[in-house]
Every structure is written in C-alpha cells, then in structure tokens.
XYZ file of C-alpha atoms in Angstrom:
507
model
C 6.777 27.232 6.996
C 6.621 25.695 10.520
C 9.737 23.468 10.806
C 9.431 20.292 13.692
C 6.778 22.162 15.523
C 3.289 21.740 14.355
C 0.853 20.086 16.239
C -0.041 16.959 15.456
C -1.036 17.220 12.262
C -3.854 14.253 11.430
C -5.781 13.422 7.547
C -8.708 11.722 7.647
C -9.628 9.804 5.396
C -12.510 10.092 3.290
C -13.373 7.065 2.032
C -16.600 5.622 2.972
C -17.332 1.626 2.682
C -20.714 0.863 2.662
C -20.455 -2.701 2.850
C -19.596 -3.655 6.807
C -16.430 -4.595 8.336
C -15.891 -5.641 12.176
C -13.617 -6.184 14.368
C -13.893 -7.266 17.400
C -11.807 -9.125 20.650
C -12.598 -11.233 23.705
C -9.840 -9.314 25.544
C -10.418 -6.630 27.973
C -8.603 -4.227 25.941
C -11.373 -4.084 23.464
C -14.452 -1.501 23.402
C -16.864 -3.492 22.844
C -17.556 -6.909 20.913
C -19.561 -6.211 17.346
C -21.795 -9.946 16.919
C -20.449 -11.623 13.353
C -23.190 -12.107 10.531
C -22.969 -15.297 8.584
C -23.660 -13.448 5.788
C -23.164 -10.457 4.217
C -24.744 -8.530 0.734
C -21.757 -8.031 -2.614
C -23.252 -4.966 -4.535
C -22.383 -6.420 -8.322
C -23.721 -3.611 -10.070
C -22.283 -1.038 -7.937
C -18.569 -2.217 -8.493
C -18.934 -2.511 -11.778
C -20.494 0.484 -12.381
C -17.518 2.192 -10.973
C -14.918 0.570 -13.690
C -17.114 2.133 -16.157
C -16.659 5.274 -14.804
C -12.998 5.416 -14.143
C -11.837 8.607 -16.733
C -8.321 9.762 -17.709
C -7.082 13.274 -18.427
C -5.704 14.184 -21.924
C -2.762 13.941 -23.022
C -1.167 17.709 -23.054
C -3.440 18.770 -19.532
C -1.986 21.033 -17.125
C -0.854 18.602 -14.705
C 0.085 20.642 -12.040
C -3.575 22.601 -12.624
C -4.830 18.949 -12.253
C -2.704 18.016 -8.989
C -3.411 21.755 -6.766
C -5.364 24.612 -7.544
C -3.459 26.964 -6.385
C -1.362 27.077 -3.081
C -5.152 27.995 -0.792
C -6.663 25.158 -1.568
C -3.720 22.137 -0.906
C -4.619 22.180 2.516
C -7.939 22.938 5.088
C -7.835 23.206 8.795
C -10.399 22.402 11.147
C -11.706 23.828 14.808
C -9.133 21.111 15.784
C -5.922 22.549 14.014
C -6.016 18.719 11.783
C -4.754 19.532 8.280
C -6.481 18.012 5.458
C -4.772 17.803 1.987
C -6.975 17.910 -1.306
C -5.695 16.213 -3.961
C -6.923 14.282 -7.075
C -6.859 10.837 -8.034
C -3.607 9.198 -10.228
C -6.431 8.495 -12.353
C -6.815 11.286 -13.692
C -3.350 11.400 -14.594
C -2.040 10.310 -18.724
C 1.243 8.176 -17.646
C 2.248 4.694 -18.767
C 0.784 2.893 -22.187
C -1.951 1.230 -21.189
C -4.056 4.732 -21.866
C -5.072 6.084 -25.611
C -4.883 9.855 -25.865
C -7.617 10.022 -28.188
C -9.716 8.515 -25.578
C -11.009 9.544 -22.284
C -12.780 6.392 -20.892
C -11.606 3.094 -20.427
C -12.554 0.235 -22.747
C -13.049 -3.384 -21.003
C -9.644 -4.292 -22.929
C -7.923 -1.782 -20.992
C -9.636 -2.891 -17.174
C -9.054 -6.470 -18.310
C -5.315 -5.651 -19.790
C -4.174 -3.651 -16.839
C -5.357 -6.427 -14.863
C -3.530 -9.014 -15.575
C -0.633 -7.035 -15.861
C -0.910 -6.423 -12.508
C -1.301 -10.119 -10.951
C 2.241 -10.685 -13.298
C 3.412 -8.113 -10.726
C 2.260 -9.424 -8.131
C 3.268 -13.039 -8.701
C 6.659 -11.387 -9.263
C 6.182 -9.307 -6.022
C 5.724 -12.440 -3.416
C 8.282 -14.159 -5.470
C 10.768 -11.188 -4.256
C 9.972 -11.636 -0.871
C 10.140 -14.999 0.167
C 13.151 -14.716 -1.934
C 13.896 -11.964 0.551
C 13.441 -13.844 3.551
C 14.980 -16.905 2.807
C 18.345 -14.564 2.639
C 20.067 -13.722 6.160
C 19.249 -9.774 7.148
C 22.967 -8.162 7.166
C 22.103 -5.521 9.537
C 19.406 -4.884 11.136
C 20.521 -1.861 13.485
C 18.886 1.003 14.454
C 20.821 4.602 14.884
C 18.808 7.145 16.404
C 17.372 10.419 14.471
C 19.269 13.756 14.750
C 16.025 15.921 14.427
C 12.500 16.183 16.034
C 9.355 15.737 14.330
C 5.796 16.074 15.680
C 2.170 14.083 14.461
C 1.754 14.727 10.222
C -0.027 11.923 7.700
C -1.109 13.260 4.591
C -3.632 11.348 1.497
C -3.137 8.004 0.115
C -3.685 7.437 -3.457
C -5.266 4.378 -5.210
C -2.458 3.737 -7.840
C -5.539 0.365 -9.284
C -6.490 2.457 -12.079
C -3.208 2.546 -13.177
C -2.543 -0.881 -13.056
C -0.478 -0.821 -10.675
C -1.629 -2.558 -6.703
C 0.812 -0.236 -5.016
C -0.465 3.612 -3.436
C 0.455 6.602 -3.566
C 1.476 9.772 -1.287
C 2.436 13.138 -2.538
C 5.197 14.961 -0.670
C 7.786 17.757 -0.971
C 11.080 17.269 -1.553
C 13.933 19.524 -1.502
C 14.652 23.004 -0.498
C 12.707 24.984 -1.748
C 9.724 21.565 -1.781
C 9.097 20.058 -5.836
C 5.216 17.817 -4.949
C 6.124 14.469 -6.229
C 4.207 11.460 -6.328
C 5.931 7.834 -3.881
C 4.501 4.850 -3.812
C 4.454 3.697 -0.292
C 6.351 0.043 0.798
C 5.558 -1.502 4.234
C 7.994 -4.061 2.535
C 11.260 -1.832 1.700
C 13.550 0.247 4.340
C 14.523 2.472 1.814
C 13.580 5.663 0.014
C 14.678 6.913 -2.875
C 13.361 9.197 -6.131
C 14.466 9.572 -9.908
C 16.862 12.448 -10.591
C 18.347 14.868 -12.739
C 21.168 13.297 -14.511
C 18.891 10.690 -15.068
C 20.557 7.878 -17.669
C 17.582 6.218 -17.541
C 14.436 6.716 -16.390
C 11.029 5.270 -16.178
C 7.787 7.746 -16.684
C 6.782 9.946 -13.802
C 4.186 12.154 -13.719
C 6.101 14.895 -12.333
C 9.283 16.652 -13.485
C 12.602 14.806 -12.706
C 13.814 15.664 -8.968
C 17.461 17.610 -9.876
C 19.302 18.470 -6.992
C 20.820 20.860 -8.130
C 17.907 23.433 -7.582
C 17.944 22.249 -3.918
C 19.527 24.257 -1.371
C 18.908 21.300 1.459
C 20.640 18.581 -1.207
C 23.963 16.968 0.580
C 25.499 13.913 -0.801
C 26.684 11.471 1.275
C 30.464 10.189 1.856
C 31.722 6.493 1.602
C 32.455 7.435 5.057
C 29.349 8.080 6.634
C 27.728 5.972 9.614
C 24.613 6.640 7.524
C 26.637 4.570 4.224
C 27.593 1.757 6.817
C 23.432 1.610 7.387
C 22.596 1.137 3.771
C 22.168 -2.831 3.020
C 21.918 -1.709 -0.196
C 25.360 -0.623 -0.530
C 26.867 -0.929 -3.886
C 30.395 0.700 -3.072
C 31.317 4.116 -3.977
C 31.715 6.263 -6.896
C 33.934 9.895 -6.419
C 33.172 9.876 -2.681
C 29.962 9.174 -2.846
C 27.881 6.280 -1.025
C 26.039 4.475 -3.739
C 22.722 1.863 -3.720
C 21.091 -0.338 -5.560
C 18.142 -1.889 -5.786
C 16.558 -4.338 -6.464
C 12.452 -4.775 -6.728
C 11.139 -8.319 -7.843
C 9.327 -6.776 -11.099
C 11.674 -6.488 -12.310
C 12.026 -3.046 -11.336
C 15.246 -1.423 -9.778
C 17.146 2.128 -8.370
C 20.834 2.765 -9.051
C 22.239 6.138 -8.164
C 23.918 7.904 -4.990
C 22.393 8.628 -1.316
C 22.426 12.068 0.055
C 20.569 14.091 2.840
C 17.423 15.854 2.156
C 14.513 17.710 3.045
C 10.806 16.370 2.624
C 7.856 18.351 2.776
C 4.305 16.440 4.359
C 1.859 19.411 4.137
C 2.803 21.673 6.702
C 5.595 19.996 8.118
C 9.286 19.701 7.037
C 11.567 17.124 7.875
C 15.273 17.598 7.736
C 18.331 15.152 6.701
C 16.396 12.319 6.148
C 18.901 9.760 3.644
C 17.189 9.429 0.375
C 18.708 7.550 -2.993
C 19.302 9.818 -5.786
C 18.029 7.603 -8.442
C 19.888 7.964 -11.530
C 19.385 4.922 -13.620
C 15.784 3.736 -12.635
C 13.468 1.292 -14.707
C 9.915 0.058 -13.097
C 6.283 0.257 -12.871
C 6.047 2.800 -10.415
C 2.985 4.131 -12.831
C 3.976 7.620 -12.810
C 5.415 8.275 -9.007
C 8.628 9.413 -9.019
C 10.093 7.292 -5.979
C 9.342 5.527 -3.143
C 8.809 5.762 0.552
C 10.231 2.914 2.441
C 7.897 2.952 5.541
C 9.642 -0.920 6.666
C 10.632 -1.415 9.840
C 14.869 -1.701 9.149
C 16.474 1.933 10.174
C 16.653 2.923 6.829
C 12.983 2.960 6.487
C 11.229 6.835 6.708
C 9.740 5.412 10.087
C 13.153 3.679 11.467
C 15.104 7.577 9.978
C 11.890 9.045 12.142
C 13.217 6.688 15.019
C 12.558 7.818 19.133
C 10.279 11.317 17.731
C 7.636 9.341 16.729
C 7.652 5.562 18.548
C 7.319 3.955 15.383
C 4.434 5.029 15.570
C 2.018 5.526 12.095
C -1.435 4.623 11.081
C -2.365 4.216 7.544
C -5.892 3.315 5.528
C -5.887 2.412 1.797
C -8.544 4.285 -0.418
C -10.982 1.255 -1.752
C -10.720 0.620 -5.487
C -12.688 3.378 -7.957
C -13.901 5.314 -4.238
C -13.075 8.524 -6.124
C -12.176 10.078 -2.058
C -8.161 9.431 -0.536
C -6.779 7.618 2.259
C -5.161 8.486 4.756
C -0.816 7.961 5.980
C -0.338 8.558 9.382
C 2.888 9.324 11.555
C 3.222 9.896 15.410
C 1.587 8.412 18.330
C -1.619 10.751 18.127
C -2.283 8.695 14.443
C -3.116 5.825 17.093
C -6.431 5.298 17.759
C -7.981 4.130 20.958
C -10.815 1.145 20.397
C -9.144 -1.136 18.498
C -8.279 -4.509 18.225
C -4.445 -4.993 18.840
C -2.789 -7.732 17.918
C 1.052 -8.387 18.771
C 3.784 -7.591 16.091
C 6.734 -10.034 15.294
C 10.509 -10.075 14.506
C 11.742 -11.833 12.575
C 16.115 -11.803 12.471
C 16.146 -12.683 8.532
C 13.601 -10.113 7.166
C 13.398 -7.672 9.856
C 11.490 -5.197 7.266
C 8.726 -7.031 7.310
C 5.820 -6.619 9.982
C 4.552 -10.328 11.272
C 1.897 -10.480 12.992
C 0.173 -13.815 13.751
C -2.892 -15.112 12.375
C -4.169 -18.454 14.109
C -6.811 -19.156 11.566
C -9.039 -18.453 8.966
C -13.514 -18.486 9.294
C -16.031 -18.745 6.293
C -20.009 -17.417 6.861
C -18.686 -17.244 10.551
C -17.333 -21.335 10.712
C -14.264 -21.349 11.492
C -12.494 -23.495 8.872
C -10.629 -25.995 10.555
C -6.782 -25.122 9.583
C -4.033 -26.111 11.930
C -2.705 -22.883 13.719
C 0.522 -24.381 13.131
C -0.222 -23.419 9.502
C 0.287 -19.915 10.476
C 3.540 -19.740 12.808
C 6.672 -18.119 12.235
C 9.508 -20.801 12.950
C 12.337 -20.352 15.685
C 14.300 -20.513 11.966
C 12.352 -17.280 10.057
C 10.165 -19.251 8.403
C 6.253 -19.204 7.516
C 5.142 -16.417 9.169
C 2.591 -14.089 7.871
C 3.701 -10.674 6.691
C 1.388 -7.353 6.443
C 2.140 -6.348 3.390
C 1.362 -2.996 1.352
C 2.847 -3.583 -1.809
C 1.782 -7.463 -2.790
C -2.240 -6.958 -3.780
C -4.008 -10.089 -3.237
C -3.457 -12.272 0.014
C -1.358 -15.466 -0.366
C -2.064 -18.368 1.974
C 0.357 -21.932 2.398
C -1.032 -24.189 -0.221
C -2.943 -26.681 1.996
C -5.026 -23.445 4.272
C -6.021 -21.572 0.582
C -7.066 -25.596 -0.234
C -9.397 -25.559 2.493
C -9.983 -22.202 2.754
C -11.334 -22.240 -0.304
C -13.586 -25.312 -0.109
C -15.477 -23.891 2.479
C -16.284 -20.974 0.787
C -17.123 -22.110 -2.612
C -19.558 -24.739 -0.649
C -20.957 -21.752 0.941
C -21.793 -20.320 -2.392
C -22.838 -23.537 -4.121
C -25.824 -21.076 -5.977
C -23.865 -18.366 -7.745
C -23.469 -19.430 -10.919
C -19.786 -20.205 -11.144
C -17.243 -19.037 -14.424
C -13.896 -20.163 -15.194
C -10.656 -18.846 -12.853
C -9.267 -15.632 -14.764
C -4.758 -15.926 -14.179
C -4.017 -16.311 -10.599
C -7.658 -17.077 -9.275
C -9.513 -20.629 -9.485
C -12.459 -19.019 -7.903
C -14.238 -17.207 -9.874
C -18.485 -16.640 -10.496
C -20.310 -15.212 -13.642
C -21.984 -11.794 -11.906
C -23.275 -10.475 -14.807
C -26.989 -9.235 -14.292
C -27.581 -9.539 -10.632
C -27.937 -6.421 -8.825
C -26.270 -7.869 -5.250
C -25.721 -11.226 -3.861
C -25.539 -12.611 -0.707
C -22.366 -14.115 0.028
C -20.604 -15.827 3.027
C -18.599 -13.220 5.330
C -14.643 -14.099 5.523
C -13.000 -13.449 8.467
C -9.338 -13.010 9.747
C -8.710 -14.920 13.814
C -5.679 -13.741 15.362
C -3.335 -15.040 17.647
C -4.792 -13.795 21.105
C -8.404 -13.694 19.622
C -9.223 -10.397 17.987
C -11.344 -11.148 14.532
C -10.856 -9.126 11.484
C -13.950 -9.601 9.050
C -14.021 -8.683 6.151
C -16.015 -6.309 3.364
C -17.677 -8.582 0.915
C -16.041 -6.101 -1.685
C -12.331 -6.894 -0.184
C -12.540 -10.332 -0.608
C -14.685 -10.828 -3.849
C -13.657 -8.353 -6.908
C -13.984 -8.011 -10.380
C -11.525 -8.743 -12.800
C -14.014 -7.213 -16.108
C -16.654 -5.584 -16.711
C -18.578 -8.720 -18.181
C -19.767 -9.185 -14.761
C -17.077 -11.691 -13.327
C -15.866 -11.403 -9.503
C -13.334 -14.249 -8.464
C -12.587 -14.577 -4.721
C -8.953 -12.448 -4.168
C -6.496 -15.661 -2.371
C -3.861 -17.411 -4.011
C -1.644 -20.471 -2.536
C 1.845 -19.250 -1.797
C 4.597 -20.960 -3.696
C 5.809 -21.091 0.146
C 5.093 -21.402 3.637
C 5.288 -17.514 4.190
C 1.878 -16.156 4.209
C 1.077 -12.823 2.967
C -2.298 -10.057 3.664
C -2.305 -7.965 0.515
C -3.600 -4.918 0.255
C -7.244 -5.606 -1.355
C -7.711 -7.412 2.037
C -6.582 -4.267 3.776
C -8.270 -1.790 1.903
C -10.817 0.562 4.100
C -9.844 -0.743 7.479
C -8.006 1.701 9.757
C -4.714 -0.350 10.325
C -1.839 1.208 13.197
C 1.490 0.408 13.710
C 2.810 0.741 17.878
C 6.738 0.015 16.893
C 7.704 1.153 20.530
C 5.440 -1.298 22.026
C 5.038 -3.943 19.132
C 1.567 -4.097 18.007
C -0.456 -3.596 14.974
C -4.459 -2.218 15.121
C -7.182 -2.971 13.096
C -10.032 -0.358 13.074
C -11.513 0.426 15.415
C -13.101 2.440 12.498
C -14.076 1.593 8.244
C -12.764 4.940 6.674
C-alpha cells in the first residue's frame, strides 16, 4: 500500500454515448467551436431494450465475488501509470424491497414502481435544497489539512436500477480497509458510514463498518477544532462530538464524529473526519454511507483543502450502460479544452456549486427568457445549482413554461401521451425505432453553450414506449441542474480558481 505518494491516479470513464453532445464557447480559451445542429435522433428502441436487459443477482449469491474477483483484478495499470478500478454495477447487488429473489428479470411494474419512488424522493430532495438556501449558513470557514495527497480517482456507479437517483463509488474505510459503497453528493458536506453497534440501520450491500476492527479509528472530542467546524453539531455524548444530518427524503444519520483512514484504490488518505452513524434511516439503496463533495470545509473536497486545490472531476454513467463513470481528485483531473464557466458563491448556502446560466435553447433557437430569471441575487435568492443528488433539472416556473412550450412546438409531429408523475410533457413512442427531436441547449454566462444528448432530456418512464421531457418547474426561484442532464458529460470543478468546466469529451 502506498501512502500519499503516488502520481496522478486517473480512472478513465468507460461510458460511451452514441448520441452527440457539444460544448462550445466564444472565448479565446475554447479549443474549437462546434456547430450546433437543430435536430438529433433519439434511439427509442435502444432505450427500451436497455430497460429490459437489467438483471439482478439472486439472493444468496456471494457479494464479494460479485464485486471483486480477487485482489489482482481490482485494478490494472496502463503504460502511463494510470489505475483503473474494475467494478460491477449496483444492479448486480440484491438489496432493497423493489426486488423478488425468485425472479432474475425486473418486470414492467417493477420499473414503473421504482421510477415513481425515484420521482417522489426527487421532489423531497428539491424541497430540502430550497429549505437549506433559506437558512443562513452559520460557519463557512475552512481549515488547513494536516496531510498531503496525490491526485487520485475511482469509478462512479449508477444507482438508477435500484430506484435511486444517486451515484456510488467504492472506497475502503478503516485500517485494514473495508470496501464500502458510498453515495456521492455534491450538495452535502459530511462524510459518513453506518457503524457498529448499529441501533438502527437500513439495509446495505456490505457488512456494516465496525470501528473496533480498525486500528486507525479515533473518536473526536467535543473540545476539538474539528468538532467546532461541524455545522450538524448535535452536542456531546460521553465526551465525544456528536453529529446529526437530516435529508430531504426523510433519511437521516446520527452518531459520533471520528478521524479515520479512507482508501481510494492505492491512495490512502488519513485523518479524514467522518460521521460514524449508529442511528440511520434512508433510501440510500445498499450504500454504506455518503461521500460529501460540497463546497464546505467538512466535505471530502474541503478537508483535502489546498492539497488538491479544490479540484475534482466526474462523469456520471448514463442510465442502463453497463460501463462505469469516474470520479477524480487533484489538478491533474482538470482537462484541457473544456468550456469553463465561473462558479458563484452564496454565503447562505456555501455547500452548493452555483453557476451562471444565461438562457435555454430549443432546436438551435434561444428561448425568449430574461437572463435575470436565473441570476443569484445579493440576498442569496434564486441562482442555478449543479447537484448530483437531484435527478430532474428544475427551472423557475415562467422559464420552464416557455422552455417546454418551445419544445412542444418543435415536436408537434410526435404522438403525445398523458403526463407521468412530475412530468407534464410526454410522448407515446411505442413502435418507433428512433425519432427526430430538436436539440436542447444551456446558454451559460460568458458564452459557453452546452448541447445535451437526446437521452439526457427525453427519457423513458416505462417499457411501453412512454418518454417524457425530463425537466420540471421549481417551487421557488432556485434552478437546479440535475444528474439526468449531467450524465455522460465530463464535468470538472476548479475550486481554487472558481470555475466549472464542461467537456471537452463525452465519457
């Protein structure tokens, strides 16, 4: 095991998109300008077939064999010294109540049931984000880390097939490391795992972490400066710092704060402040806990501090693709030729990554929406947040209506279908192999334009051929760019310089 001395470890995403995406900019920094087509093709039959191919492992199979086929196959290196983790999808792990142990195939009812549950959680997630913006932040100060870390990365796995909109990474917790699935969340600041003794735990795919089995586990005292940084401070218990986090879908984690070692492939990071959850409830669908990637000092990115310059990048695996995405840390993760957009800071919500959105386009035509609709005000209201934990992009109602109506106008030849769940614009594409749809684009402040792949804005909601326009109105002035719209696109955060980059490649 190498401690904090490896060169950059970059896990290359193996996600392939057959549909085009483009990111161009009018600034001199752009590598090239891509001409945006007005229309593209949505592969309807391919999307439906993907749903029917999802398979779940039978209850009783050896989970360790499903995840890692022996130590030597957990990673491989290429000529450049880059390391790649080889992991199976979460859809191979039978957890949660949405599955039948007697059936290897997911039925149409299962898919529709899981979709509805996902949308219900998404509504609660959005409500929670809006509520957090409304609450003034109490402490956004950062503190320097007492360790150094080389650039490193790991695979990102979709939880979509478990009915979850979250994405998962596989990391080691403790010494010796115990492999655990962790939800990544760009809107949260705390890192935590379920811990023994577990007075209340939800089901997870791996054994619950036992601090007694780790020689590197160290509880944090209430007098510690680390405890003072904890926004979710719940007081003390037997001299130990307690934490408590409530999530928008009713999930929560409660326990004590500790310093522990986390292992990412061959990179080991010591003295990471993590929550050791003894009372947990949630819809994390098999994950052992959560890896917070938000902008606050207690997130994993914040704890790494200047050692990585606040730099990380991810590519979320596209739904139904059997390959994996990636999550990388360190400045080596920042690509050349990306379209860079300034990050905006909101003192009322220091955990969130705000970006400047100037407008929306349909079919190569900019929709007439005032740019002020998307602006972050001096009081901290409104604005546009990038969030991995929200599935469906939310827009202020006036902007959404104009955007949706423009899309409806340019899809008048497609057969309509009644709305489904939070979606009011759906189409009956049963029997189609592919359909021609208008492009959908984000116009960012300063000039960059991101044109989405068709599968990122017209998504299947059942196996009967119903596809819906994957946007929804926001109950407030806050806009949220969700993970469905981010899938398959290389996204990079340069915290030190205050930029987020899109592209230049799909992944």
